[in-house]
C-alpha positions as protocol buffer text, in pm:
chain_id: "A"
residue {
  index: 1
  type: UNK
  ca { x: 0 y: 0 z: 0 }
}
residue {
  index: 2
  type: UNK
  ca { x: 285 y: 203 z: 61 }
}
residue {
  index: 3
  type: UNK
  ca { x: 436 y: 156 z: -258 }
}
residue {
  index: 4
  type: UNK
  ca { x: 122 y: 240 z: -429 }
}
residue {
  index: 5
  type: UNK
  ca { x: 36 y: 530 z: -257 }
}
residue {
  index: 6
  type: UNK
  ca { x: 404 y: 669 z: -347 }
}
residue {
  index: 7
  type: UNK
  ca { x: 239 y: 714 z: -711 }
}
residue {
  index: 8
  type: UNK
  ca { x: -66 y: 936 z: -580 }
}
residue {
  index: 9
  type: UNK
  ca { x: -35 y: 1245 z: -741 }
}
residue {
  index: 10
  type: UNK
  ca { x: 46 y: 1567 z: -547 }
}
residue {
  index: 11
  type: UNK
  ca { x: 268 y: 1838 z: -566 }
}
residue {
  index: 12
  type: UNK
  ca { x: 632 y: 1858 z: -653 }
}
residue {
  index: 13
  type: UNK
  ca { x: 864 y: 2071 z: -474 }
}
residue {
  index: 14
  type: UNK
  ca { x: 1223 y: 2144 z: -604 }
}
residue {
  index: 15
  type: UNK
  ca { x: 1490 y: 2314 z: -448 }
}
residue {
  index: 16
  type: UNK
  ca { x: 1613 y: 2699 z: -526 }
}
residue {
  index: 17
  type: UNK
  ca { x: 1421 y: 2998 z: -461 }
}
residue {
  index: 18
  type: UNK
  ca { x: 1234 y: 3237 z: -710 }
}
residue {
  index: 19
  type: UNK
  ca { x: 1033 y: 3269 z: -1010 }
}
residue {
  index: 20
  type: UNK
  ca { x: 931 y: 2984 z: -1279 }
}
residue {
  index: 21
  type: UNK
  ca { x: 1084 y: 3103 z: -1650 }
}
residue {
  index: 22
  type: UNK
  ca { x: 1021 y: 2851 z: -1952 }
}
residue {
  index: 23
  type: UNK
  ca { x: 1326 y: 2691 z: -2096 }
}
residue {
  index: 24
  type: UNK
  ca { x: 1433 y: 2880 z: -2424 }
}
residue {
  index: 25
  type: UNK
  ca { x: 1498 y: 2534 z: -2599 }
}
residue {
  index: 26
  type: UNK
  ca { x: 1322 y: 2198 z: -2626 }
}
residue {
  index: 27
  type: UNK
  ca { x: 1299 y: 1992 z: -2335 }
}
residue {
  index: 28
  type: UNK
  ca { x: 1459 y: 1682 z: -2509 }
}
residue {
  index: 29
  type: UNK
  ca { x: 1789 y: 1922 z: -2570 }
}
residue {
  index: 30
  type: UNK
  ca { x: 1793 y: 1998 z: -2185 }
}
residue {
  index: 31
  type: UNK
  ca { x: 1738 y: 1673 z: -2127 }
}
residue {
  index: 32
  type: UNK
  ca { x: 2010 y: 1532 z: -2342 }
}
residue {
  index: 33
  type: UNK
  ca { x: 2273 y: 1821 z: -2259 }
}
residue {
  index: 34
  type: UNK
  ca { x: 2239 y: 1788 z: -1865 }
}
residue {
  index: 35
  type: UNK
  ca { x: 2279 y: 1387 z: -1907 }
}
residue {
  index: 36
  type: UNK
  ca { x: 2603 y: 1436 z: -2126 }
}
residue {
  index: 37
  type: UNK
  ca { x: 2724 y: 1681 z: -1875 }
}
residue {
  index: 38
  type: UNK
  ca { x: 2679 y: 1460 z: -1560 }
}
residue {
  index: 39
  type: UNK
  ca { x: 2863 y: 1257 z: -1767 }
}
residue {
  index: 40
  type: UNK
  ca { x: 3150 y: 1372 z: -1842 }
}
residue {
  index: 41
  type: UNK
  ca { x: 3142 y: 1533 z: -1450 }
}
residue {
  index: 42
  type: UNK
  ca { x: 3264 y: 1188 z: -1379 }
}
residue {
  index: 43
  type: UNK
  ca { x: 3538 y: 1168 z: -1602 }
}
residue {
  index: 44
  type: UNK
  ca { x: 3670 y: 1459 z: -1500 }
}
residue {
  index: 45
  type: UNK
  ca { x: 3643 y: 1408 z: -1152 }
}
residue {
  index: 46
  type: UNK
  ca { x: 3807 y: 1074 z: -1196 }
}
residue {
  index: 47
  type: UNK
  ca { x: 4081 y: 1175 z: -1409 }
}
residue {
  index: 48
  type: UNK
  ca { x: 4193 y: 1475 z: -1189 }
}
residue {
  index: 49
  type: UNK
  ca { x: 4091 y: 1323 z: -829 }
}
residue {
  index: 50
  type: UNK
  ca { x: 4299 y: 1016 z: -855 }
}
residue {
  index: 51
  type: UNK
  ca { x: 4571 y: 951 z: -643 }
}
residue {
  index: 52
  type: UNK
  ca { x: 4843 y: 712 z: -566 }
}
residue {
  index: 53
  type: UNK
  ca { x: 5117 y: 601 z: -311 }
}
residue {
  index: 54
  type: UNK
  ca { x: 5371 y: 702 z: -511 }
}
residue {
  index: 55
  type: UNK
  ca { x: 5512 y: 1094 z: -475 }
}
residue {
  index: 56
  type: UNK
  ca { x: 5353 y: 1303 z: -795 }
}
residue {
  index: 57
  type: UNK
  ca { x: 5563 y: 1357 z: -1086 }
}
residue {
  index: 58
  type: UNK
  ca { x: 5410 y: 1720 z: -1223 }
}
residue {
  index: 59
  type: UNK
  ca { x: 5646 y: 2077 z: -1252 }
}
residue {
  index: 60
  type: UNK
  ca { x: 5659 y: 2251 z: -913 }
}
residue {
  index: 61
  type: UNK
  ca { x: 5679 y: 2624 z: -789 }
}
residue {
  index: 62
  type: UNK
  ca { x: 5708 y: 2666 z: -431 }
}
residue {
  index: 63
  type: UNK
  ca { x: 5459 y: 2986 z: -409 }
}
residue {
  index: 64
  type: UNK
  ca { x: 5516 y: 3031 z: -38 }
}
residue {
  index: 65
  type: UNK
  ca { x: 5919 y: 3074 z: -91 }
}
residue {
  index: 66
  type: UNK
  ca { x: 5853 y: 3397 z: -322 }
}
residue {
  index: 67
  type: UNK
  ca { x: 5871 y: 3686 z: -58 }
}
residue {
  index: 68
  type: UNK
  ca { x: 5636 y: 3911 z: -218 }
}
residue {
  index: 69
  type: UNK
  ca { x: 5339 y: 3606 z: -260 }
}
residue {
  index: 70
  type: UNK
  ca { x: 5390 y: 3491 z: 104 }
}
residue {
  index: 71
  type: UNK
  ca { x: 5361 y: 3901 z: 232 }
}
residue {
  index: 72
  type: UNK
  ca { x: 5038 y: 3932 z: 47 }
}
residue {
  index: 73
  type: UNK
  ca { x: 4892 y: 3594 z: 105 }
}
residue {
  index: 74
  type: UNK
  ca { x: 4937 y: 3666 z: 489 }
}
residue {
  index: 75
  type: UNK
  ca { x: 4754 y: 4043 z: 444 }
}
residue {
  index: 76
  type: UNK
  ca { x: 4454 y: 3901 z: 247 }
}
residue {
  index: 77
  type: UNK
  ca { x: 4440 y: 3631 z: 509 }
}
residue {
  index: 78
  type: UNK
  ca { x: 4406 y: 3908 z: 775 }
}
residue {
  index: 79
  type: UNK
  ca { x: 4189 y: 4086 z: 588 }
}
residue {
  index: 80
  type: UNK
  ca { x: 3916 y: 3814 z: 446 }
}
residue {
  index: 81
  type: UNK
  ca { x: 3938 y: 3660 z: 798 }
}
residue {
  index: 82
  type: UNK
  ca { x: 3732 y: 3915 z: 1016 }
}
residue {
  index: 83
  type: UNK
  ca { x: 3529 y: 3967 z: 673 }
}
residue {
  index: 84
  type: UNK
  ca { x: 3397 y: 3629 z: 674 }
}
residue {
  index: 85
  type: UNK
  ca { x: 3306 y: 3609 z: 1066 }
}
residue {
  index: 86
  type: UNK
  ca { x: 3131 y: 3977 z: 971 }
}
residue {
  index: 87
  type: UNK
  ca { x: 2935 y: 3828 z: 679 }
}
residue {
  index: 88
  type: UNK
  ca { x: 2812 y: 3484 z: 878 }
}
residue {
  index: 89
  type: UNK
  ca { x: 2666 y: 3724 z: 1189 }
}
residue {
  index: 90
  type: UNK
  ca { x: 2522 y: 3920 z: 938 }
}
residue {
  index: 91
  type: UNK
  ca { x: 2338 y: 3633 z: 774 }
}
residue {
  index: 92
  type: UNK
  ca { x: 2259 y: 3545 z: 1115 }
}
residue {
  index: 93
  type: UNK
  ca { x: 2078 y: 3853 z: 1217 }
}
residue {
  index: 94
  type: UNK
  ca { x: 1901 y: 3920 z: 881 }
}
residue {
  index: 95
  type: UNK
  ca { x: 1764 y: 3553 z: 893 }
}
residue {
  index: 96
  type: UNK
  ca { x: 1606 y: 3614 z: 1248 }
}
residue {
  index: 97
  type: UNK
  ca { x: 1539 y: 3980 z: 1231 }
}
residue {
  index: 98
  type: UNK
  ca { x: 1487 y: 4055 z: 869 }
}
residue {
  index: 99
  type: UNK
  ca { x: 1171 y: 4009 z: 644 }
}
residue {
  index: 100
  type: UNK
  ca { x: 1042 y: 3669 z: 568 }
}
residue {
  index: 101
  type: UNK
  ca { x: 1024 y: 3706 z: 243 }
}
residue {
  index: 102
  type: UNK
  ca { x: 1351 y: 3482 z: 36 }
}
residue {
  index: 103
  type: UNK
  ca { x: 1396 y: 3739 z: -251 }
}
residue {
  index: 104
  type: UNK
  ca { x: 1400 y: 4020 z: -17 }
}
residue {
  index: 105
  type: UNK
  ca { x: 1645 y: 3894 z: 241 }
}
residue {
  index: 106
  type: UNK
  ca { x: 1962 y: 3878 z: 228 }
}
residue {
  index: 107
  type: UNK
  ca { x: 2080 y: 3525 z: 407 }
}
residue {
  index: 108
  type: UNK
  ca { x: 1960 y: 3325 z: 112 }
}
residue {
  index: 109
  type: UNK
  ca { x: 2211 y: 3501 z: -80 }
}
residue {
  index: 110
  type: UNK
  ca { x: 2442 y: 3466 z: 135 }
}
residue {
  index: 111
  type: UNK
  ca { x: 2380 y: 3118 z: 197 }
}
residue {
  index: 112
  type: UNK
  ca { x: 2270 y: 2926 z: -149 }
}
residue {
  index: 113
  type: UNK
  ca { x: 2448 y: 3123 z: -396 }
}
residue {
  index: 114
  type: UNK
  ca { x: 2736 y: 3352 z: -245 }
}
residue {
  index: 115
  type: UNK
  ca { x: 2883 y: 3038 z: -3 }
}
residue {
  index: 116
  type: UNK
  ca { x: 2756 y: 2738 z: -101 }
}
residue {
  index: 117
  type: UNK
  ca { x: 2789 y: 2804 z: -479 }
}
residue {
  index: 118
  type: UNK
  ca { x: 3059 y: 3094 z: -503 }
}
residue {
  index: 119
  type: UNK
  ca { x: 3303 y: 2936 z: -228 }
}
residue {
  index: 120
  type: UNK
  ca { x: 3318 y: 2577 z: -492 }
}
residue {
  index: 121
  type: UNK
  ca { x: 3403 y: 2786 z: -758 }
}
residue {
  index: 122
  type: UNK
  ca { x: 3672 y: 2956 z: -597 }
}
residue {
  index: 123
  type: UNK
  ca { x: 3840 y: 2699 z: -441 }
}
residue {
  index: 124
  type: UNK
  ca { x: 3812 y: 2491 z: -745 }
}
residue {
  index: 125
  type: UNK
  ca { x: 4012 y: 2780 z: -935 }
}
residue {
  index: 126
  type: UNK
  ca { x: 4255 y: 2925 z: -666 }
}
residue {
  index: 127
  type: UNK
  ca { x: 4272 y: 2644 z: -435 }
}
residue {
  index: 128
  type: UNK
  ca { x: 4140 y: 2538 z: -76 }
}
residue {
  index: 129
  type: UNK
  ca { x: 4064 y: 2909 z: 55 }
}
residue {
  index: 130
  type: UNK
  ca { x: 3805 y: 2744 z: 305 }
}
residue {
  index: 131
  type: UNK
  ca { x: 4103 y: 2646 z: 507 }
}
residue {
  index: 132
  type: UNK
  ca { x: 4217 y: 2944 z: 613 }
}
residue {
  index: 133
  type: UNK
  ca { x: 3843 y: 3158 z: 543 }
}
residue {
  index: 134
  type: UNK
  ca { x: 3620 y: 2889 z: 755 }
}
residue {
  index: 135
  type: UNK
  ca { x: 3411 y: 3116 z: 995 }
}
residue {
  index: 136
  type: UNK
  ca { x: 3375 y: 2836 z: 1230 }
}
residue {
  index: 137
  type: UNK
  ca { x: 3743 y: 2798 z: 1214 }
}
residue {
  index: 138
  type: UNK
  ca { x: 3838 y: 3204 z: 1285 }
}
residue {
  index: 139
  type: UNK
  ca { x: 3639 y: 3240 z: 1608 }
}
residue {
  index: 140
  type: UNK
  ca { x: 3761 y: 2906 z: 1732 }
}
residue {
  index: 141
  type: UNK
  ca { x: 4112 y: 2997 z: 1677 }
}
residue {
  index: 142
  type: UNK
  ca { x: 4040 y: 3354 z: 1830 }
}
residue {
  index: 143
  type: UNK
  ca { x: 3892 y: 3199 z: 2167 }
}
residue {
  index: 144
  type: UNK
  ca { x: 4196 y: 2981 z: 2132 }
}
residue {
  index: 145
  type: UNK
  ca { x: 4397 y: 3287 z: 2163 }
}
residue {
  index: 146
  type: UNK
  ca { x: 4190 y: 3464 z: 2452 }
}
residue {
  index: 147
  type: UNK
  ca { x: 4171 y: 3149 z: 2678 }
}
residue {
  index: 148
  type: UNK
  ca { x: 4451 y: 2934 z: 2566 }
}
residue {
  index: 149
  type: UNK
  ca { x: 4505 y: 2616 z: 2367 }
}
residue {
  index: 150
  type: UNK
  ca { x: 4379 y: 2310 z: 2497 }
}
residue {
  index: 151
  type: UNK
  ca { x: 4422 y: 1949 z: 2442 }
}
residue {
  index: 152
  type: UNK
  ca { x: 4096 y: 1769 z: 2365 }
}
residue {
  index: 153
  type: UNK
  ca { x: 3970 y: 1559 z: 2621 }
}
residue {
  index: 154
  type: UNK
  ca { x: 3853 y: 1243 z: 2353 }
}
residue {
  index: 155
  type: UNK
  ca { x: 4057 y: 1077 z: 2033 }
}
residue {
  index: 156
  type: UNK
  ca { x: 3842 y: 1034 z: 1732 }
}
residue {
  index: 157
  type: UNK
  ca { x: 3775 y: 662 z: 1624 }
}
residue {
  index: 158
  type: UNK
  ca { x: 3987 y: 542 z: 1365 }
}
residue {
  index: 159
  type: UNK
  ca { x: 3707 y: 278 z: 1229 }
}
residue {
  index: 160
  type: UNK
  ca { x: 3461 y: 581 z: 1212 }
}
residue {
  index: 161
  type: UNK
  ca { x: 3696 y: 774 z: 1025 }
}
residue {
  index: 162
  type: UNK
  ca { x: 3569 y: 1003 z: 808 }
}
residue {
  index: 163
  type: UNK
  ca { x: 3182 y: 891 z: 731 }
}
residue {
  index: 164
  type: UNK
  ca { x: 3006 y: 1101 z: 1018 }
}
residue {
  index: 165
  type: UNK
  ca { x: 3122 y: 1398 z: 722 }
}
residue {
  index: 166
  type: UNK
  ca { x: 2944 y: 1212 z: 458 }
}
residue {
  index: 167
  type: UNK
  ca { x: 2581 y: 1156 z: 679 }
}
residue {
  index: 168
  type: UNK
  ca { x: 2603 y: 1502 z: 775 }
}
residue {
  index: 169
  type: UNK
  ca { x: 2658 y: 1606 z: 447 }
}
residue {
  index: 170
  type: UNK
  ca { x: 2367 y: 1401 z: 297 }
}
residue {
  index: 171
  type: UNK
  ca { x: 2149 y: 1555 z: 573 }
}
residue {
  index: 172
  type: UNK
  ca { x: 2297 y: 1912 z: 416 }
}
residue {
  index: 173
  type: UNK
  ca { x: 2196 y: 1756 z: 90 }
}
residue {
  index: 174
  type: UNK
  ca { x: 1822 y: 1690 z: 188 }
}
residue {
  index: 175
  type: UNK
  ca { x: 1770 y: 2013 z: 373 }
}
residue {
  index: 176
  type: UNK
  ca { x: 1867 y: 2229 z: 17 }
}
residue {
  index: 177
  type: UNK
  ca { x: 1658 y: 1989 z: -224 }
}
residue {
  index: 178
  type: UNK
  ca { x: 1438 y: 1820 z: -65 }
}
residue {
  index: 179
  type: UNK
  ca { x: 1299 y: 2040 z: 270 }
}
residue {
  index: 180
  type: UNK
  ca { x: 1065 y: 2295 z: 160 }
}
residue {
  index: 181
  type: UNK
  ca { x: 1175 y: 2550 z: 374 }
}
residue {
  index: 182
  type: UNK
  ca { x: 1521 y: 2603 z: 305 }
}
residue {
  index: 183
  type: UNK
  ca { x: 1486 y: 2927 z: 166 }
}
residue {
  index: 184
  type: UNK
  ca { x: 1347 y: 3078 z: 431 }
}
residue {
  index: 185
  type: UNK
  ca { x: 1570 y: 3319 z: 617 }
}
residue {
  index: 186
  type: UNK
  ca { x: 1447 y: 3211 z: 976 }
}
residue {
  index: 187
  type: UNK
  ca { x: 1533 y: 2873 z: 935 }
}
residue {
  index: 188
  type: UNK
  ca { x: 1869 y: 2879 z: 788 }
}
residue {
  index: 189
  type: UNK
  ca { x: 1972 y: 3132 z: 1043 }
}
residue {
  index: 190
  type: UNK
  ca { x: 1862 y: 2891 z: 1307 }
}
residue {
  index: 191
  type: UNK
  ca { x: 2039 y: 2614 z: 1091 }
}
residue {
  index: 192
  type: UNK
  ca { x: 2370 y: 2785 z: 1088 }
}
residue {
  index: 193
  type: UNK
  ca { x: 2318 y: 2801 z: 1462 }
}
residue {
  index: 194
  type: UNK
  ca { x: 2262 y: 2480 z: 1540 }
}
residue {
  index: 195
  type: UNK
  ca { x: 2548 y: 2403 z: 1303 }
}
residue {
  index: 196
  type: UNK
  ca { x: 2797 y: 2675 z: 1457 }
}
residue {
  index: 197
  type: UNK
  ca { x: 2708 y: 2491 z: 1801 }
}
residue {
  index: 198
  type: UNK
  ca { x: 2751 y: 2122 z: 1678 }
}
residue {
  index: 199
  type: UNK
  ca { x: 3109 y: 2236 z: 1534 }
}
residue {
  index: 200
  type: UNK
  ca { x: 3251 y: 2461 z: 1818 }
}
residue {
  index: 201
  type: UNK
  ca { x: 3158 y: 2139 z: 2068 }
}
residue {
  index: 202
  type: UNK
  ca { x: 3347 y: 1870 z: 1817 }
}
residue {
  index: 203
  type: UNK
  ca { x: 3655 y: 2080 z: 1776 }
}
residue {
  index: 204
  type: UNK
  ca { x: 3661 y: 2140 z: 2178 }
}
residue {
  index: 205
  type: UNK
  ca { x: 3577 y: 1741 z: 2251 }
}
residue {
  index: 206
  type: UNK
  ca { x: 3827 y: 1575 z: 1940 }
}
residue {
  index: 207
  type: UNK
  ca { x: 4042 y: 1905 z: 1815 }
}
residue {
  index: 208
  type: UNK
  ca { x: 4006 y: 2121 z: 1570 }
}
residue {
  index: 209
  type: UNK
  ca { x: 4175 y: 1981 z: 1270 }
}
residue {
  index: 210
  type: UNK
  ca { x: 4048 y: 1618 z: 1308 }
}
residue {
  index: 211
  type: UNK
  ca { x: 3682 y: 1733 z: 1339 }
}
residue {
  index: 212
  type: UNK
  ca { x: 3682 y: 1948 z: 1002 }
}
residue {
  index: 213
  type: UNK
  ca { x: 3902 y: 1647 z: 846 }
}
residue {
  index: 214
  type: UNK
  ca { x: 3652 y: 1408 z: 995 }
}
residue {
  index: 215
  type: UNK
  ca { x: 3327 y: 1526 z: 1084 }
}
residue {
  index: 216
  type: UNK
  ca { x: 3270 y: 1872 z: 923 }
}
residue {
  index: 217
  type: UNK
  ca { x: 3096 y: 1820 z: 564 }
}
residue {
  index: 218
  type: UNK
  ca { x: 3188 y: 2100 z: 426 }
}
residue {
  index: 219
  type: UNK
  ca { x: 3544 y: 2093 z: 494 }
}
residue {
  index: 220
  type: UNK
  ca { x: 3591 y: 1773 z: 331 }
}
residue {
  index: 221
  type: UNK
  ca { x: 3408 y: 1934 z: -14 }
}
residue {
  index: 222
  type: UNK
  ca { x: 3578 y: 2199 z: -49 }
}
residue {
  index: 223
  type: UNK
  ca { x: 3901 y: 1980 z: -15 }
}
residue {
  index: 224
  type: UNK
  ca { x: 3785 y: 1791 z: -267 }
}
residue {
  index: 225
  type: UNK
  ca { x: 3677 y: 2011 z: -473 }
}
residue {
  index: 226
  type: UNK
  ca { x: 4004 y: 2227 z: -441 }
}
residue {
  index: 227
  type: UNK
  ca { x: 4203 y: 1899 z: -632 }
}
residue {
  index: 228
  type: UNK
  ca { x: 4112 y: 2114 z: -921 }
}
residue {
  index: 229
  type: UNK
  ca { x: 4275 y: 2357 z: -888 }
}
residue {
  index: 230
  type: UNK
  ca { x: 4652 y: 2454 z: -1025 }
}
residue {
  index: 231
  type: UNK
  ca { x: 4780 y: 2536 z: -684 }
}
residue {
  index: 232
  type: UNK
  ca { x: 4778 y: 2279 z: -355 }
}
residue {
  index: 233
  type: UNK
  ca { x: 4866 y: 2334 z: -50 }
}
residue {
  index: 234
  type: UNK
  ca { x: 5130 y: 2084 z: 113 }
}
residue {
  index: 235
  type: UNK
  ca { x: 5261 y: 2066 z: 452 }
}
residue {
  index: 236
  type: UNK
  ca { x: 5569 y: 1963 z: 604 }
}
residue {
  index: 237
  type: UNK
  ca { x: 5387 y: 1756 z: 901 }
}
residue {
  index: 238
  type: UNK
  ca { x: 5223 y: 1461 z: 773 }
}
residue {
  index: 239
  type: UNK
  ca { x: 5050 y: 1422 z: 1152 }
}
residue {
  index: 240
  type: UNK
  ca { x: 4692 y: 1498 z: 1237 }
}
residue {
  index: 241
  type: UNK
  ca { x: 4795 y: 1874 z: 1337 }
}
residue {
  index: 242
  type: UNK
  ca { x: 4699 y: 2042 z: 1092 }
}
residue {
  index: 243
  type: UNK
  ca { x: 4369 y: 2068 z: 833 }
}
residue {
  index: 244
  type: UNK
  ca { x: 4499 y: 2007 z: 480 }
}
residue {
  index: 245
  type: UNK
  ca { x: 4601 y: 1741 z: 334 }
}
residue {
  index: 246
  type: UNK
  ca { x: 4924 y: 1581 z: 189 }
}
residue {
  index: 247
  type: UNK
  ca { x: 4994 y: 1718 z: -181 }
}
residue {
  index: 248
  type: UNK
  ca { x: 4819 y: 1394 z: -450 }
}
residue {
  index: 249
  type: UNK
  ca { x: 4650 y: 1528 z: -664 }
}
residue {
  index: 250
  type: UNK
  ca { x: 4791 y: 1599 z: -1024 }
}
residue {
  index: 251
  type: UNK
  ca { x: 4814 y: 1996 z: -1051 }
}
residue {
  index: 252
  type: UNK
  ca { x: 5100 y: 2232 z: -1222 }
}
residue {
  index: 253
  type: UNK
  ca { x: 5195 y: 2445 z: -903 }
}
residue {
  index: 254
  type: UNK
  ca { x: 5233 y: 2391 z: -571 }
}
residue {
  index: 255
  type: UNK
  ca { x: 5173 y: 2619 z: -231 }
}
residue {
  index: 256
  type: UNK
  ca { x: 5426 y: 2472 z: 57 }
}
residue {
  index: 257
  type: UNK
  ca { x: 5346 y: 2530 z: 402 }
}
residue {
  index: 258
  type: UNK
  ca { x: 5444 y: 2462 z: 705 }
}
C-alpha cells in the first residue's frame, strides 16, 4: 500500500528559490545536454581526483618561498578573515530579524548562492581558501587565543573515520533539495546556529583539525573540490595537526606550508 500510494499524485517541490521562467529550448535538448554533462562530470572528476602512493611527478613552484606572494597571502588572510566572521553574523541577524520574504532577504544570498555556490568555484580555481576563510574555524582559533590552547579531552575513532562527514553532508543535501523550507531566512539562520554549536563542541571534545578532516561536511568538499585547482597546499607535518592534506592530486603548481 505504501508503494502504491508513493504514485498518488500531489505536488512537486524542487529546491532553489524564485520565479518559474520557460526553458528557451526543447525539453529533449535539456534533457540530453544535462545527461552528457553529468557525464563527463565523472570523467573529469576521476581523471583529476585520482591519487596514488607514489610521490607526484608534475612541474613545481614553491609559491610560499617567493617573498612578495607569502607578504600578500598573509595580508589578504588578515583581511578576508574578520570579513567572513562579519558576513556569517550578518546572515545570522538578517535571517532572524529581517523580512520573511527569500527574494527580499539577504541570508539566502548569502547562503545558497554567495557560499555554497561561489566558495566551490573559488576553491576549485585558486585552491582550498576554506582552510584558512572557515568562519567556524576564525572564532575558534580567536577563543583559542583569549583562553589558551587546549588538548581535547577524547581521540576520534579510527574505524569511524571520516563517514560522520558524509551523513552530515547528505542531511545538508536533503535540507537544500528536498525540505521545503530552506529558503526561508528564519530557518537557515537557526540552521547555521545549530550548526555553529555542533562544530565549536566537536573541535573542543576531538580538536580542531580532526573534526573538520573528519566530521565537518563541508570541509571535506571543499578539499575535494580544491584537487582542481593549479595550486595545492602541502605541509611539512604529515601528523593529524593540521587541516589540509598531503599534496596527490595531479596539478602544475604547488603552495608549501608549514
Amino acid at each position: 500500500m505504501v508503494f502504491l500510494g508513493s504514485f498518488a499524485p500531489t505536488a512537486v517541490n524542487a529546491h532553489g528559490f524564485g520565479e518559474r521562467y520557460d526553458l528557451p529550448i526543447p525539453l529533449s535538448y535539456f534533457l540530453i545536454g544535462a545527461g552528457m554533462t553529468v557525464a563527463l562530470s565523472f570523467v573529469v572528476m576521476g581523471w583529476f581526483v585520482r591519487s596514488t602512493g607514489e610521490s607526484p611527478n608534475y612541474p613545481k613552484l614553491d609559491l610560499w618561498a617567493i617573498r612578495p606572494f607569502k607578504i600578500l597571502a598573509k595580508l589578504a588572510s588578515a583581511l578576508i578573515r574578520p570579513f567572513v566572521v562579519l558576513t556569517m553574523i550578518i546572515a545570522v541577524f538578517t535571517g532572524f530579524y529581517g523580512t520573511p520574504n527569500a527574494l527580499d532577504n539577504l541570508t539566502p544570498t548569502l547562503v545558497w548562492i554567495i557560499w555554497w555556490v561561489g566558495i566551490g568555484y573559488v576553491v576549485s580555481l585558486i585552491g582550498n581558501v576554506w582552510a584558512l576563510a572557515n568562519p567556524w574555524q576564525v572564532i575558534f582559533e580567536w577563543t583559542e587565543k583569549i583562553f589558551g590552547r587546549r588538548n581535547p579531552p577524547f581521540k576520534w575513532p579510527s574505524k569511524v573515520d571520516a563517514w560522520p562527514a558524509l551523513a552530515s553532508f547528505l542531511l545538508f543535501a536533503w535540507f537544500e533539495n528536498t525540505y521545503t523550507g530552506s529558503s526561508r531566512p528564519f530557518n537557515l539562520s537557526l540552521i547555521i546556529v545549530i550548526y555553529s554549536i555542533t562544530t565549536w563542541t566537536g573541535m573542543i571534545l576531538f580538536g580542531k583539525h580532526i573534526w573538520l578532516k573528519k566530521a565537518d561536511p563541508f570541509s571535506v568538499f571543499f578539499s575535494l573540490f580544491s584537487r582542481f585547482s593549479p595550486t595545492e597546499v602541502c605541509v611539512a607535518r604529515t601528523d593529524e595537526s593540521s587541516v589540509c592534506q598531503n599534496c596527490f592530486s595531479n596539478t602544475t603548481l604547488r603552495l608549501n606550508r608549514d
